[in-house]
Amino acid sequence: PLPDLDAALAALIIQIPAGRVATFGGLAAALGYSPAARWIAGAVRTLPDAHSLPLHRLVRSDGDLPGLTAAAPTEARIAEQR
């Protein structure tokens, strides 16, 4: 990803309210890359400060968790308990 895209993507992820989720397609559309949800998902995986972002608020278009981090199984259990 490009540094400007990294910053824009991180800014969008930070804006996802607690208790809500966003899809990669939604992020792509917000950035003007509507058909590029998979590309955005790949970009999220390589964000420099990904560990400080609420990646647990991102879901695939089918509602499933994407497994972006090693904590994905734990995040799935937490999501199921809500």
Short mmCIF file of C-alpha atoms in Angstrom, two decimals:
data_model
loop_
_atom_site.label_atom_id
_atom_site.label_comp_id
_atom_site.label_asym_id
_atom_site.label_seq_id
_atom_site.Cartn_x
_atom_site.Cartn_y
_atom_site.Cartn_z
CA PRO A 1 0.00 0.00 0.00
CA LEU A 2 0.93 3.59 -0.45
CA PRO A 3 1.59 5.82 2.58
CA ASP A 4 -1.39 8.07 1.72
CA LEU A 5 -3.64 5.04 1.41
CA ASP A 6 -2.32 3.67 4.71
CA ALA A 7 -3.20 6.91 6.48
CA ALA A 8 -6.65 7.16 4.89
CA LEU A 9 -7.42 3.52 5.63
CA ALA A 10 -6.28 3.80 9.25
CA ALA A 11 -8.37 6.96 9.67
CA LEU A 12 -11.49 5.15 8.41
CA ILE A 13 -10.92 2.14 10.66
CA ILE A 14 -10.49 4.37 13.71
CA GLN A 15 -13.86 6.00 12.93
CA ILE A 16 -15.80 2.72 13.16
CA PRO A 17 -17.85 3.13 16.36
CA ALA A 18 -17.58 0.62 19.18
CA GLY A 19 -20.20 -2.07 18.79
CA ARG A 20 -20.40 -1.58 15.01
CA VAL A 21 -18.61 -3.27 12.12
CA ALA A 22 -17.56 -2.28 8.62
CA THR A 23 -16.91 -4.39 5.55
CA PHE A 24 -13.86 -4.24 3.35
CA GLY A 25 -16.20 -3.31 0.51
CA GLY A 26 -17.50 -0.40 2.55
CA LEU A 27 -13.97 0.80 3.23
CA ALA A 28 -13.10 0.42 -0.45
CA ALA A 29 -16.15 2.46 -1.47
CA ALA A 30 -15.36 5.16 1.09
CA LEU A 31 -11.87 5.44 -0.38
CA GLY A 32 -13.17 5.56 -3.97
CA TYR A 33 -12.08 2.01 -4.84
CA SER A 34 -15.52 0.37 -4.87
CA PRO A 35 -14.63 -2.87 -6.69
CA ALA A 36 -11.41 -3.41 -4.72
CA ALA A 37 -12.55 -4.95 -1.42
CA ARG A 38 -9.95 -7.73 -1.58
CA TRP A 39 -7.21 -5.24 -2.34
CA ILE A 40 -8.27 -3.18 0.68
CA ALA A 41 -8.27 -6.31 2.86
CA GLY A 42 -4.68 -6.96 1.78
CA ALA A 43 -3.76 -3.36 2.50
CA VAL A 44 -5.21 -3.64 6.01
CA ARG A 45 -2.96 -6.63 6.70
CA THR A 46 0.12 -4.56 5.94
CA LEU A 47 -0.74 -1.36 7.81
CA PRO A 48 2.29 -0.26 9.83
CA ASP A 49 0.30 0.39 13.04
CA ALA A 50 -2.30 -2.35 12.59
CA HIS A 51 -1.83 -3.53 16.19
CA SER A 52 -3.23 -0.21 17.45
CA LEU A 53 -6.32 -0.24 15.21
CA PRO A 54 -9.70 -1.82 16.03
CA LEU A 55 -9.39 -4.49 13.34
CA HIS A 56 -11.93 -6.61 15.22
CA ARG A 57 -14.56 -4.26 13.79
CA LEU A 58 -13.85 -5.37 10.22
CA VAL A 59 -15.85 -8.16 8.61
CA ARG A 60 -16.12 -9.70 5.19
CA SER A 61 -19.17 -8.98 3.07
CA ASP A 62 -20.72 -12.24 4.28
CA GLY A 63 -20.35 -11.11 7.89
CA ASP A 64 -17.56 -13.53 8.75
CA LEU A 65 -14.40 -12.43 10.52
CA PRO A 66 -11.48 -12.11 8.14
CA GLY A 67 -8.69 -13.54 10.32
CA LEU A 68 -6.47 -10.50 10.01
CA THR A 69 -4.53 -11.20 13.17
CA ALA A 70 -3.36 -14.13 15.25
CA ALA A 71 -6.11 -13.16 17.69
CA ALA A 72 -8.88 -13.95 15.19
CA PRO A 73 -10.08 -17.13 17.00
CA THR A 74 -10.32 -15.20 20.27
CA GLU A 75 -12.10 -12.32 18.54
CA ALA A 76 -14.59 -14.79 17.06
CA ARG A 77 -15.38 -16.20 20.51
CA ILE A 78 -15.88 -12.69 21.90
CA ALA A 79 -18.17 -11.77 19.01
CA GLU A 80 -20.26 -14.92 19.56
CA GLN A 81 -20.73 -14.06 23.25
CA ARG A 82 -22.29 -10.67 22.43
#
